[in-house]
GROMACS .gro file of C-alpha atoms in nm:
model
  401
    1MET     CA    1   0.004  -0.843  -2.594
    2VAL     CA    2  -0.081  -0.963  -2.224
    3ALA     CA    3   0.164  -0.859  -2.069
    4ILE     CA    4   0.103  -0.497  -2.190
    5LEU     CA    5  -0.283  -0.523  -2.104
    6GLU     CA    6  -0.136  -0.591  -1.728
    7GLN     CA    7   0.062  -0.335  -1.715
    8THR     CA    8  -0.195  -0.120  -1.840
    9PHE     CA    9  -0.440  -0.205  -1.553
   10ARG     CA   10  -0.109  -0.112  -1.330
   11ASP     CA   11  -0.048   0.168  -1.459
   12GLN     CA   12  -0.389   0.305  -1.544
   13TRP     CA   13  -0.622   0.145  -1.296
   14GLY     CA   14  -0.649   0.419  -1.098
   15ARG     CA   15  -0.617   0.738  -1.344
   16VAL     CA   16  -0.913   0.594  -1.493
   17LEU     CA   17  -1.151   0.507  -1.199
   18ALA     CA   18  -1.103   0.894  -1.057
   19ALA     CA   19  -1.153   1.016  -1.402
   20LEU     CA   20  -1.520   0.825  -1.422
   21ILE     CA   21  -1.583   0.887  -1.064
   22GLY     CA   22  -1.503   1.274  -1.098
   23PHE     CA   23  -1.760   1.253  -1.398
   24LEU     CA   24  -2.015   1.020  -1.291
   25GLY     CA   25  -1.991   1.109  -0.927
   26ASP     CA   26  -2.123   0.704  -0.844
   27PHE     CA   27  -1.842   0.499  -0.742
   28ASP     CA   28  -1.998   0.150  -0.832
   29LEU     CA   29  -2.095   0.283  -1.161
   30ALA     CA   30  -1.735   0.417  -1.245
   31GLU     CA   31  -1.632   0.074  -1.125
   32GLU     CA   32  -1.853  -0.151  -1.347
   33VAL     CA   33  -1.788   0.086  -1.628
   34THR     CA   34  -1.367   0.125  -1.551
   35GLN     CA   35  -1.427  -0.280  -1.551
   36GLU     CA   36  -1.557  -0.301  -1.883
   37ALA     CA   37  -1.339  -0.152  -2.081
   38PHE     CA   38  -1.042  -0.277  -1.953
   39ALA     CA   39  -1.254  -0.610  -2.079
   40ILE     CA   40  -1.333  -0.432  -2.418
   41ALA     CA   41  -0.942  -0.359  -2.466
   42ALA     CA   42  -0.858  -0.705  -2.389
   43GLU     CA   43  -1.075  -0.837  -2.634
   44ARG     CA   44  -0.947  -0.520  -2.924
   45TRP     CA   45  -0.583  -0.462  -2.832
   46PRO     CA   46  -0.454  -0.807  -2.929
   47ARG     CA   47  -0.630  -0.769  -3.258
   48ASP     CA   48  -0.639  -0.374  -3.309
   49GLY     CA   49  -0.311  -0.309  -3.179
   50ALA     CA   50  -0.283  -0.069  -2.856
   51PRO     CA   51  -0.354   0.268  -2.924
   52ALA     CA   52  -0.108   0.528  -2.859
   53ASN     CA   53  -0.262   0.707  -2.540
   54PRO     CA   54  -0.396   0.394  -2.326
   55GLY     CA   55  -0.524   0.565  -2.063
   56ALA     CA   56  -0.697   0.802  -2.243
   57TRP     CA   57  -0.877   0.533  -2.528
   58LEU     CA   58  -1.011   0.343  -2.174
   59VAL     CA   59  -1.145   0.663  -2.022
   60THR     CA   60  -1.384   0.745  -2.350
   61THR     CA   61  -1.450   0.429  -2.367
   62ALA     CA   62  -1.549   0.445  -1.989
   63ARG     CA   63  -1.720   0.742  -1.979
   64ASN     CA   64  -1.938   0.606  -2.343
   65ARG     CA   65  -2.012   0.269  -2.160
   66ALA     CA   66  -2.173   0.497  -1.869
   67ILE     CA   67  -2.336   0.704  -2.125
   68ASP     CA   68  -2.524   0.428  -2.273
   69ARG     CA   69  -2.589   0.272  -1.980
   70ILE     CA   70  -2.759   0.605  -1.841
   71ARG     CA   71  -2.923   0.640  -2.180
   72ARG     CA   72  -3.059   0.283  -2.134
   73ASP     CA   73  -3.261   0.342  -1.789
   74ARG     CA   74  -3.380   0.675  -1.833
   75THR     CA   75  -3.617   0.603  -1.559
   76LEU     CA   76  -3.302   0.690  -1.317
   77THR     CA   77  -3.424   1.064  -1.397
   78GLU     CA   78  -3.143   1.218  -1.115
   79LYS     CA   79  -2.889   1.074  -1.370
   80THR     CA   80  -3.042   1.216  -1.668
   81ARG     CA   81  -2.808   1.529  -1.645
   82LEU     CA   82  -2.535   1.304  -1.730
   83LEU     CA   83  -2.638   1.287  -2.069
   84GLU     CA   84  -2.603   1.643  -2.168
   85VAL     CA   85  -2.209   1.533  -2.246
   86PRO     CA   86  -2.068   1.743  -2.528
   87ALA     CA   87  -1.974   1.539  -2.820
   88THR     CA   88  -1.579   1.579  -2.822
   89ALA     CA   89  -1.660   1.284  -2.488
   90GLN     CA   90  -1.677   1.026  -2.788
   91ASP     CA   91  -1.339   1.176  -2.956
   92PRO     CA   92  -1.074   0.898  -2.918
   93MET     CA   93  -0.875   1.172  -2.663
   94ASP     CA   94  -0.540   1.153  -2.791
   95ASP     CA   95  -0.419   1.461  -2.676
   96PRO     CA   96  -0.338   1.392  -2.306
   97THR     CA   97  -0.426   1.734  -2.220
   98THR     CA   98  -0.783   1.598  -2.204
   99PHE     CA   99  -0.718   1.319  -1.974
  100PRO     CA  100  -0.677   1.534  -1.626
  101ASP     CA  101  -0.489   1.352  -1.342
  102ASP     CA  102  -0.820   1.342  -1.089
  103ARG     CA  103  -0.621   1.085  -0.839
  104LEU     CA  104  -0.535   1.348  -0.565
  105GLU     CA  105  -0.914   1.399  -0.555
  106LEU     CA  106  -1.035   1.120  -0.528
  107VAL     CA  107  -0.832   1.049  -0.202
  108PHE     CA  108  -0.959   1.333  -0.031
  109THR     CA  109  -1.249   1.196  -0.143
  110CYS     CA  110  -1.272   0.891  -0.011
  111CYS     CA  111  -1.056   1.018   0.333
  112HIS     CA  112  -1.351   1.177   0.393
  113PRO     CA  113  -1.422   1.276   0.755
  114ALA     CA  114  -1.795   1.132   0.718
  115LEU     CA  115  -1.618   0.800   0.702
  116ALA     CA  116  -1.504   0.602   0.947
  117VAL     CA  117  -1.074   0.566   0.903
  118ASP     CA  118  -1.094   0.210   0.821
  119ALA     CA  119  -1.347   0.236   0.577
  120GLN     CA  120  -1.171   0.543   0.419
  121VAL     CA  121  -0.829   0.346   0.355
  122ALA     CA  122  -0.981   0.034   0.245
  123LEU     CA  123  -1.253   0.240  -0.005
  124THR     CA  124  -0.887   0.438  -0.170
  125LEU     CA  125  -0.712   0.054  -0.156
  126ARG     CA  126  -1.017  -0.059  -0.375
  127THR     CA  127  -1.035   0.276  -0.591
  128LEU     CA  128  -0.716   0.390  -0.693
  129GLY     CA  129  -0.463   0.115  -0.623
  130GLY     CA  130  -0.678  -0.172  -0.747
  131LEU     CA  131  -0.627  -0.402  -0.464
  132SER     CA  132  -0.905  -0.670  -0.448
  133THR     CA  133  -1.067  -0.708  -0.148
  134GLY     CA  134  -0.874  -1.024  -0.063
  135GLU     CA  135  -0.555  -0.825  -0.043
  136ILE     CA  136  -0.756  -0.534   0.135
  137ALA     CA  137  -0.869  -0.720   0.446
  138ARG     CA  138  -0.559  -0.949   0.449
  139ALA     CA  139  -0.378  -0.556   0.521
  140PHE     CA  140  -0.619  -0.492   0.763
  141LEU     CA  141  -0.579  -0.867   0.945
  142VAL     CA  142  -0.972  -0.881   0.877
  143GLY     CA  143  -1.165  -1.176   0.690
  144GLU     CA  144  -1.252  -1.116   0.329
  145PRO     CA  145  -1.611  -1.064   0.324
  146THR     CA  146  -1.597  -0.855   0.634
  147MET     CA  147  -1.378  -0.638   0.439
  148ALA     CA  148  -1.626  -0.641   0.110
  149GLN     CA  149  -1.933  -0.537   0.353
  150ARG     CA  150  -1.748  -0.199   0.458
  151LEU     CA  151  -1.670  -0.110   0.103
  152VAL     CA  152  -1.980  -0.144   0.020
  153ARG     CA  153  -2.114   0.074   0.364
  154ALA     CA  154  -1.829   0.312   0.261
  155LYS     CA  155  -1.951   0.363  -0.143
  156ARG     CA  156  -2.334   0.420  -0.002
  157LYS     CA  157  -2.223   0.662   0.262
  158ILE     CA  158  -2.048   0.880   0.001
  159LYS     CA  159  -2.343   0.848  -0.209
  160ALA     CA  160  -2.608   0.947   0.056
  161ALA     CA  161  -2.422   1.219   0.199
  162GLY     CA  162  -2.340   1.358  -0.113
  163ILE     CA  163  -1.941   1.354  -0.044
  164PRO     CA  164  -1.756   1.591  -0.307
  165PHE     CA  165  -1.514   1.489  -0.528
  166ARG     CA  166  -1.264   1.761  -0.438
  167VAL     CA  167  -0.910   1.841  -0.273
  168PRO     CA  168  -1.104   2.062   0.029
  169PRO     CA  169  -1.008   2.360   0.112
  170ASP     CA  170  -0.671   2.496   0.228
  171HIS     CA  171  -0.824   2.544   0.598
  172LEU     CA  172  -0.953   2.176   0.610
  173LEU     CA  173  -0.643   2.025   0.466
  174PRO     CA  174  -0.459   2.008   0.813
  175ASP     CA  175  -0.805   1.772   0.923
  176ARG     CA  176  -0.806   1.554   0.644
  177LEU     CA  177  -0.402   1.449   0.632
  178ALA     CA  178  -0.410   1.182   0.887
  179ALA     CA  179  -0.647   0.984   0.720
  180VAL     CA  180  -0.496   1.050   0.340
  181LEU     CA  181  -0.128   0.946   0.499
  182ALA     CA  182  -0.268   0.664   0.653
  183VAL     CA  183  -0.419   0.533   0.285
  184VAL     CA  184  -0.059   0.618   0.124
  185TYR     CA  185   0.169   0.430   0.379
  186LEU     CA  186  -0.084   0.119   0.336
  187ILE     CA  187  -0.075   0.139  -0.059
  188PHE     CA  188   0.295   0.145  -0.069
  189ASN     CA  189   0.311  -0.152   0.196
  190GLU     CA  190   0.126  -0.345  -0.032
  191GLY     CA  191   0.370  -0.232  -0.288
  192TYR     CA  192   0.708  -0.290  -0.063
  193GLY     CA  193   0.535  -0.694  -0.079
  194GLY     CA  194   0.574  -0.733  -0.397
  195ARG     CA  195   0.397  -0.491  -0.612
  196GLY     CA  196   0.654  -0.205  -0.734
  197ASP     CA  197   0.341  -0.064  -0.932
  198LEU     CA  198   0.165   0.067  -0.600
  199ALA     CA  199   0.474   0.122  -0.453
  200ALA     CA  200   0.515   0.391  -0.729
  201GLU     CA  201   0.182   0.521  -0.696
  202ALA     CA  202   0.227   0.530  -0.364
  203LEU     CA  203   0.576   0.762  -0.430
  204ARG     CA  204   0.351   0.969  -0.638
  205LEU     CA  205   0.112   1.056  -0.432
  206GLY     CA  206   0.336   1.140  -0.145
  207ARG     CA  207   0.539   1.319  -0.377
  208ALA     CA  208   0.178   1.536  -0.499
  209LEU     CA  209   0.143   1.582  -0.108
  210ALA     CA  210   0.448   1.680  -0.044
  211GLU     CA  211   0.376   1.980  -0.315
  212LEU     CA  212   0.019   2.052  -0.198
  213MET     CA  213   0.090   2.046   0.145
  214PRO     CA  214   0.478   2.211   0.164
  215ASP     CA  215   0.475   2.293   0.552
  216GLU     CA  216   0.353   1.951   0.688
  217PRO     CA  217   0.664   1.787   0.849
  218GLU     CA  218   0.427   1.437   0.825
  219VAL     CA  219   0.409   1.428   0.477
  220HIS     CA  220   0.782   1.472   0.436
  221GLY     CA  221   0.816   1.214   0.673
  222LEU     CA  222   0.626   0.956   0.459
  223LEU     CA  223   0.760   1.000   0.175
  224ALA     CA  224   1.141   1.062   0.306
  225MET     CA  225   1.031   0.718   0.480
  226MET     CA  226   0.893   0.550   0.148
  227LEU     CA  227   1.206   0.673  -0.063
  228LEU     CA  228   1.427   0.526   0.240
  229HIS     CA  229   1.220   0.182   0.207
  230GLU     CA  230   1.222   0.152  -0.157
  231ALA     CA  231   1.582   0.226  -0.234
  232ARG     CA  232   1.625  -0.123  -0.055
  233ARG     CA  233   1.416  -0.300  -0.340
  234GLY     CA  234   1.679  -0.468  -0.535
  235ALA     CA  235   1.795  -0.659  -0.285
  236ARG     CA  236   1.500  -0.803  -0.096
  237PHE     CA  237   1.455  -1.087  -0.340
  238THR     CA  238   1.680  -1.312  -0.509
  239PRO     CA  239   1.679  -1.281  -0.866
  240PRO     CA  240   1.420  -1.493  -1.084
  241PRO     CA  241   1.307  -1.712  -1.162
  242ALA     CA  242   1.311  -1.812  -0.726
  243ARG     CA  243   1.243  -1.490  -0.628
  244ASP     CA  244   1.276  -1.577  -0.224
  245LEU     CA  245   1.315  -1.291   0.056
  246VAL     CA  246   1.627  -1.180   0.169
  247LEU     CA  247   1.572  -1.028   0.530
  248LEU     CA  248   1.770  -0.692   0.568
  249ALA     CA  249   2.017  -0.795   0.758
  250ASP     CA  250   2.161  -1.043   0.503
  251GLN     CA  251   2.076  -0.808   0.173
  252ASP     CA  252   2.372  -0.669  -0.055
  253ARG     CA  253   2.386  -0.328   0.010
  254SER     CA  254   2.575  -0.268  -0.378
  255LEU     CA  255   2.215  -0.360  -0.459
  256TRP     CA  256   2.061  -0.030  -0.265
  257ASP     CA  257   2.000   0.276  -0.424
  258THR     CA  258   2.224   0.527  -0.333
  259GLY     CA  259   2.065   0.848  -0.500
  260GLN     CA  260   1.705   0.724  -0.321
  261ILE     CA  261   1.876   0.690   0.027
  262ALA     CA  262   2.032   1.056  -0.037
  263ASP     CA  263   1.687   1.172  -0.190
  264GLY     CA  264   1.511   1.025   0.113
  265ARG     CA  265   1.741   1.177   0.378
  266VAL     CA  266   1.694   1.552   0.227
  267VAL     CA  267   1.339   1.490   0.260
  268LEU     CA  268   1.316   1.357   0.613
  269ASP     CA  269   1.611   1.691   0.651
  270ARG     CA  270   1.281   1.915   0.579
  271ALA     CA  271   1.069   1.715   0.785
  272LEU     CA  272   1.314   1.800   1.091
  273ALA     CA  273   1.375   2.104   0.999
  274LEU     CA  274   0.964   2.224   1.033
  275ARG     CA  275   0.981   2.049   1.350
  276GLY     CA  276   0.835   1.688   1.275
  277ARG     CA  277   0.856   1.509   1.605
  278GLY     CA  278   0.502   1.262   1.425
  279PRO     CA  279   0.538   0.888   1.364
  280TYR     CA  280   0.630   0.929   0.995
  281VAL     CA  281   0.918   1.151   1.083
  282VAL     CA  282   1.026   0.873   1.325
  283GLN     CA  283   1.046   0.590   1.092
  284ALA     CA  284   1.156   0.793   0.822
  285ALA     CA  285   1.439   0.847   1.059
  286ILE     CA  286   1.441   0.501   1.166
  287ALA     CA  287   1.488   0.362   0.839
  288SER     CA  288   1.766   0.639   0.758
  289LEU     CA  289   1.938   0.474   1.071
  290HIS     CA  290   1.899   0.115   0.916
  291ALA     CA  291   2.113   0.262   0.620
  292ASP     CA  292   2.437   0.312   0.792
  293GLU     CA  293   2.657   0.009   0.917
  294PRO     CA  294   2.694  -0.059   1.144
  295ARG     CA  295   2.363  -0.015   1.292
  296ASP     CA  296   2.327   0.195   1.620
  297TRP     CA  297   2.065  -0.049   1.798
  298PRO     CA  298   2.027   0.109   2.064
  299GLN     CA  299   1.951   0.453   1.851
  300ILE     CA  300   1.724   0.231   1.696
  301ALA     CA  301   1.537   0.066   1.989
  302ALA     CA  302   1.507   0.432   2.141
  303LEU     CA  303   1.306   0.544   1.836
  304TYR     CA  304   1.096   0.219   1.823
  305GLY     CA  305   1.043   0.328   2.185
  306GLU     CA  306   0.916   0.636   2.123
  307LEU     CA  307   0.706   0.510   1.798
  308ALA     CA  308   0.509   0.294   2.015
  309ARG     CA  309   0.475   0.568   2.267
  310LEU     CA  310   0.306   0.778   1.941
  311THR     CA  311   0.063   0.492   1.848
  312ASP     CA  312   0.006   0.261   2.111
  313SER     CA  313   0.074  -0.048   1.827
  314PRO     CA  314   0.166  -0.370   1.921
  315VAL     CA  315   0.305  -0.418   1.584
  316VAL     CA  316   0.521  -0.161   1.656
  317GLU     CA  317   0.605  -0.305   1.996
  318LEU     CA  318   0.705  -0.676   1.795
  319THR     CA  319   0.966  -0.447   1.603
  320ARG     CA  320   1.123  -0.266   1.889
  321ALA     CA  321   1.142  -0.633   2.013
  322VAL     CA  322   1.404  -0.714   1.772
  323ALA     CA  323   1.586  -0.418   1.777
  324VAL     CA  324   1.610  -0.466   2.185
  325ALA     CA  325   1.750  -0.819   2.049
  326GLU     CA  326   2.047  -0.707   1.845
  327ASP     CA  327   2.118  -0.444   2.156
  328GLU     CA  328   2.031  -0.665   2.417
  329GLY     CA  329   2.008  -1.055   2.344
  330PRO     CA  330   1.728  -1.202   2.175
  331GLN     CA  331   1.594  -1.318   2.517
  332ALA     CA  332   1.500  -0.959   2.619
  333GLY     CA  333   1.339  -0.879   2.296
  334LEU     CA  334   1.142  -1.281   2.392
  335ASP     CA  335   1.045  -1.112   2.702
  336ILE     CA  336   0.900  -0.836   2.504
  337VAL     CA  337   0.756  -1.073   2.237
  338ASP     CA  338   0.558  -1.267   2.468
  339ARG     CA  339   0.361  -0.995   2.621
  340LEU     CA  340   0.190  -0.961   2.307
  341ALA     CA  341  -0.183  -0.984   2.217
  342LEU     CA  342  -0.074  -1.071   1.809
  343GLU     CA  343  -0.170  -1.466   1.788
  344ASP     CA  344  -0.283  -1.391   1.439
  345TYR     CA  345  -0.032  -1.246   1.336
  346ARG     CA  346   0.224  -1.398   1.161
  347TYR     CA  347   0.488  -1.182   1.212
  348LEU     CA  348   0.495  -1.230   1.573
  349HIS     CA  349   0.535  -1.608   1.542
  350SER     CA  350   0.848  -1.578   1.305
  351THR     CA  351   0.991  -1.326   1.542
  352ARG     CA  352   0.938  -1.577   1.787
  353GLY     CA  353   1.078  -1.813   1.610
  354GLU     CA  354   1.354  -1.688   1.462
  355LEU     CA  355   1.452  -1.530   1.901
  356LEU     CA  356   1.352  -1.919   2.022
  357ARG     CA  357   1.636  -2.021   1.752
  358ARG     CA  358   1.895  -1.770   1.898
  359LEU     CA  359   1.801  -1.949   2.232
  360GLY     CA  360   1.875  -2.223   2.102
  361ARG     CA  361   1.511  -2.375   2.216
  362THR     CA  362   1.488  -2.568   1.900
  363GLU     CA  363   1.181  -2.766   1.926
  364GLU     CA  364   1.007  -2.411   2.077
  365ALA     CA  365   1.153  -2.249   1.765
  366ARG     CA  366   1.016  -2.478   1.526
  367ASP     CA  367   0.628  -2.478   1.672
  368ALA     CA  368   0.657  -2.067   1.602
  369TYR     CA  369   0.826  -2.111   1.264
  370ARG     CA  370   0.513  -2.374   1.203
  371ARG     CA  371   0.211  -2.122   1.332
  372ALA     CA  372   0.364  -1.857   1.124
  373LEU     CA  373   0.333  -2.086   0.821
  374ALA     CA  374   0.012  -2.160   0.871
  375LEU     CA  375  -0.070  -1.795   0.839
  376VAL     CA  376   0.101  -1.636   0.562
  377HIS     CA  377  -0.023  -1.543   0.208
  378ASP     CA  378   0.303  -1.463   0.083
  379ASP     CA  379   0.491  -1.742  -0.150
  380ALA     CA  380   0.835  -1.538  -0.080
  381GLU     CA  381   0.789  -1.567   0.300
  382ARG     CA  382   0.645  -1.919   0.290
  383ARG     CA  383   0.963  -2.031   0.115
  384LEU     CA  384   1.165  -1.847   0.401
  385LEU     CA  385   0.983  -1.999   0.679
  386GLU     CA  386   1.059  -2.313   0.521
  387ARG     CA  387   1.402  -2.228   0.460
  388ARG     CA  388   1.453  -2.163   0.851
  389LEU     CA  389   1.233  -2.506   0.908
  390ALA     CA  390   1.470  -2.674   0.693
  391GLN     CA  391   1.749  -2.494   0.877
  392LEU     CA  392   1.666  -2.642   1.235
  393ASP     CA  393   1.638  -2.973   1.111
  394THR     CA  394   1.957  -2.944   0.984
  395ALA     CA  395   2.129  -2.760   1.312
  396ALA     CA  396   1.963  -3.077   1.503
  397GLY     CA  397   2.063  -3.305   1.302
  398SER     CA  398   2.440  -3.242   1.364
  399VAL     CA  399   2.382  -3.255   1.736
  400ALA     CA  400   2.265  -3.533   1.702
  401GLN     CA  401   2.537  -3.731   1.526
   0.00000   0.00000   0.00000
């Protein structure tokens, strides 16, 4: 039953919370009663069994908790209209059609232009993806207290500004697209690091956006990129119980999902046919090239150069350094890495350690890997870095002999 509850949380958190926000118009109250509904489920389901429609049960329970709370606090006059709820709200909602999917409305609400872009992404990750404040903070490379304050301010802004819970009209959709795509991308990245449920959620949202905005190349570019990356999921980790991270160069390509790669390339072709040249289309093109063997490193490096020009991102420049190192040698890649101001970014140090190792600068490589280890949060990444350090020690011992 514990496993069922955990899976239900992963599958239903975003849907239940979105339904409650749409019903209440209050992020904080919706989140509180959603949490209460899951707590009640954890108490009752082991005793009574899981309902046939867990999501509908959770929505009904959360709605009833919200109504009870409002009735207990009648001084909140602006919310008394919520008491006029039809009696059917108390029904078990066994019919799935009574449980509409409001997640797309939630995405666009969180991505309203009245909010700063970082707040838009953070709030959607929290509400739709169910990520903890700490997980979101790591995605943004900021401290957890900073992220907590950011989330509080975003919710207050939505309430104070009366931001509507809806998908915007067609003429406003393009302007809101960049923030929405950033949200989906970060959800996918968090899922790609190990939480397959979040990756699946990002893919679902990507497909929904492609249906909603069929002529936007960046929508198709993002979906193509996610499909192409997700196709490699089966090869990214060794089998349980170890679940060690396997880098792209070492992956067993027979474990890749060739059907998903083909789907991603079809979507990429659609983006290119729409004359897409934006960041997501470029990233999808890079992901497609990585699926080839042998890989065309000069072309990959060139595309990363274009992506760096479009985004002005030092993280993209770091990835370009890896491709340049494959094309021109480790020293060329290291020259790029050493120009980047990413001292608190673990991948800079792990990349630097790898390039130094290839150059035979063992002691410097060891220091770089240790610096990366000090910054890592993920256990699989930690084990990978520890293996790299052990390999350096083994190599140094062999030389000494």
